[in-house]
CSV table of C-alpha atoms in Angstrom, one decimal:
chain,number,residue,atom,x,y,z
A,27,UNK,CA,0.3,0.3,-0.2
A,28,UNK,CA,3.0,2.2,0.6
A,29,UNK,CA,4.0,2.0,-2.7
A,30,UNK,CA,1.0,3.1,-4.3
A,31,UNK,CA,1.1,6.0,-2.0
A,32,UNK,CA,3.9,6.9,-2.9
A,33,UNK,CA,3.6,6.7,-6.8
A,34,UNK,CA,0.1,8.2,-6.2
A,35,UNK,CA,2.7,11.2,-4.8
A,36,UNK,CA,5.1,11.0,-7.6
A,37,UNK,CA,2.6,11.8,-9.9
A,38,UNK,CA,1.3,14.7,-8.2
A,39,UNK,CA,4.1,16.6,-7.9
A,40,UNK,CA,5.2,15.8,-11.9
A,41,UNK,CA,1.6,17.1,-12.5
A,42,UNK,CA,1.9,20.0,-10.6
A,43,UNK,CA,5.8,20.8,-11.8
A,44,UNK,CA,4.4,20.9,-15.6
A,45,UNK,CA,1.2,22.7,-15.1
A,46,UNK,CA,3.3,25.4,-13.5
A,47,UNK,CA,5.9,25.4,-16.4
A,48,UNK,CA,2.8,25.1,-19.2
A,49,UNK,CA,1.3,28.4,-17.1
A,50,UNK,CA,4.8,30.6,-16.2
A,51,UNK,CA,3.6,32.8,-19.3
A,52,UNK,CA,3.9,36.6,-18.4
A,53,UNK,CA,2.9,37.7,-14.6
A,54,UNK,CA,-0.2,38.9,-13.8
A,55,UNK,CA,-1.9,41.4,-11.1
A,56,UNK,CA,-3.1,40.3,-8.5
A,57,UNK,CA,-5.0,42.4,-6.0
A,58,UNK,CA,-5.8,41.9,-2.6
A,59,UNK,CA,-8.6,44.4,-0.4
A,60,UNK,CA,-7.2,45.3,2.6
A,61,UNK,CA,-7.7,48.4,2.9
A,62,UNK,CA,-8.9,51.2,0.9
A,63,UNK,CA,-6.3,51.2,-1.6
A,64,UNK,CA,-5.9,47.4,-3.0
A,65,UNK,CA,-2.0,46.1,-2.6
A,66,UNK,CA,-1.2,43.7,-5.6
A,67,UNK,CA,1.5,41.6,-6.0
A,68,UNK,CA,2.6,40.3,-9.8
A,69,UNK,CA,2.7,36.7,-9.9
A,70,UNK,CA,2.2,33.9,-12.8
A,71,UNK,CA,-0.3,32.3,-13.4
A,72,UNK,CA,0.6,29.2,-12.3
A,73,UNK,CA,1.6,30.5,-9.5
A,74,UNK,CA,-1.5,32.0,-8.6
A,75,UNK,CA,-3.7,29.0,-10.1
A,76,UNK,CA,-1.1,26.2,-7.1
A,77,UNK,CA,-1.4,28.9,-4.2
A,78,UNK,CA,-5.1,28.7,-4.4
A,79,UNK,CA,-5.2,25.5,-5.2
A,80,UNK,CA,-3.6,24.9,-2.3
A,81,UNK,CA,-6.0,27.1,-0.4
A,82,UNK,CA,-8.7,25.2,-1.1
A,83,UNK,CA,-7.2,21.9,-0.8
A,84,UNK,CA,-5.4,22.5,3.1
A,85,UNK,CA,-8.4,22.9,4.9
A,86,UNK,CA,-10.5,20.0,3.1
A,87,UNK,CA,-7.5,17.9,4.8
A,88,UNK,CA,-6.6,18.8,7.6
A,89,UNK,CA,-11.0,18.5,7.9
A,90,UNK,CA,-10.2,14.8,6.9
A,91,UNK,CA,-7.6,14.0,9.4
A,92,UNK,CA,-9.1,15.4,12.5
A,93,UNK,CA,-12.4,13.4,11.7
A,94,UNK,CA,-10.3,10.0,11.0
A,95,UNK,CA,-7.9,11.1,14.1
A,96,UNK,CA,-11.0,11.1,16.0
A,97,UNK,CA,-12.5,8.0,14.7
A,98,UNK,CA,-9.3,6.1,15.8
A,99,UNK,CA,-9.4,6.8,19.2
A,100,UNK,CA,-13.5,6.2,19.2
A,101,UNK,CA,-12.5,2.7,17.5
A,102,UNK,CA,-9.3,2.2,20.3
A,103,UNK,CA,-11.3,3.5,23.0
A,104,UNK,CA,-13.9,0.6,22.4
A,105,UNK,CA,-11.5,-1.7,21.6
A,106,UNK,CA,-10.0,-1.0,25.5
A,107,UNK,CA,-13.6,-1.6,26.6
A,108,UNK,CA,-14.5,-4.8,25.1
A,109,UNK,CA,-10.9,-6.2,25.8
A,110,UNK,CA,-11.2,-5.3,30.0
A,111,UNK,CA,-15.1,-6.2,29.7
A,112,UNK,CA,-13.7,-10.0,28.4
A,113,UNK,CA,-11.2,-9.7,31.0
A,114,UNK,CA,-13.6,-9.0,33.7
A,115,UNK,CA,-16.2,-11.7,32.9
A,116,UNK,CA,-13.0,-14.4,32.5
A,117,UNK,CA,-11.9,-14.0,35.4
A,118,UNK,CA,-15.3,-14.1,37.6
A,119,UNK,CA,-16.7,-17.7,38.7
A,120,UNK,CA,-19.3,-19.1,37.1
A,121,UNK,CA,-22.2,-19.8,38.6
A,122,UNK,CA,-24.7,-19.2,35.9
A,123,UNK,CA,-24.4,-22.6,34.3
A,124,UNK,CA,-27.0,-25.0,35.8
A,125,UNK,CA,-27.2,-28.3,35.5
A,126,UNK,CA,-30.6,-29.4,34.0
A,127,UNK,CA,-32.5,-31.2,35.9
A,128,UNK,CA,-34.5,-34.2,34.1
A,129,UNK,CA,-31.1,-35.6,32.7
A,130,UNK,CA,-29.1,-37.5,35.1
A,131,UNK,CA,-25.7,-37.5,35.9
A,132,UNK,CA,-23.7,-40.9,34.5
A,133,UNK,CA,-21.2,-42.5,37.0
A,134,UNK,CA,-18.1,-41.6,35.8
A,135,UNK,CA,-18.7,-39.0,33.6
A,136,UNK,CA,-16.0,-36.1,33.8
A,137,UNK,CA,-18.2,-33.6,32.2
A,138,UNK,CA,-20.7,-33.6,33.8
A,139,UNK,CA,-21.5,-30.6,36.2
A,140,UNK,CA,-20.6,-31.1,40.0
A,141,UNK,CA,-23.1,-30.1,42.8
A,142,UNK,CA,-21.7,-26.4,44.4
A,143,UNK,CA,-22.3,-26.3,48.4
A,144,UNK,CA,-25.3,-24.1,48.1
A,145,UNK,CA,-26.8,-26.2,46.3
A,146,UNK,CA,-26.2,-29.4,48.3
A,147,UNK,CA,-27.5,-27.3,51.3
A,148,UNK,CA,-30.9,-26.6,49.1
A,149,UNK,CA,-31.0,-30.3,49.1
A,150,UNK,CA,-30.6,-31.3,52.3
A,151,UNK,CA,-33.5,-29.0,53.2
């Protein structure tokens, strides 16, 4: 998967370099209105397009990374709670297993549940 990601980044870099080279022609005036007098810069068209493309992509990429990070934290939290719940249930005594009353245990059956002391007290009374 890492090789595919690397190939895509290399192709994107080549595309950007070719785009800037093809559009590098005559500089254009970029005016930014920060006050009453506009501030202007003379930039090639390819650089202008690259800057404004980055201004559009970077916030979207940052949002995507933050959502991915948040969901990853939530998944890890849920996995840890499942693990701790499974461990706590594994260490508790299993008192809920009941032997069916209608099926008697055969002598020598090692898999048949044995009567606990609480069950023996109930049957003695």
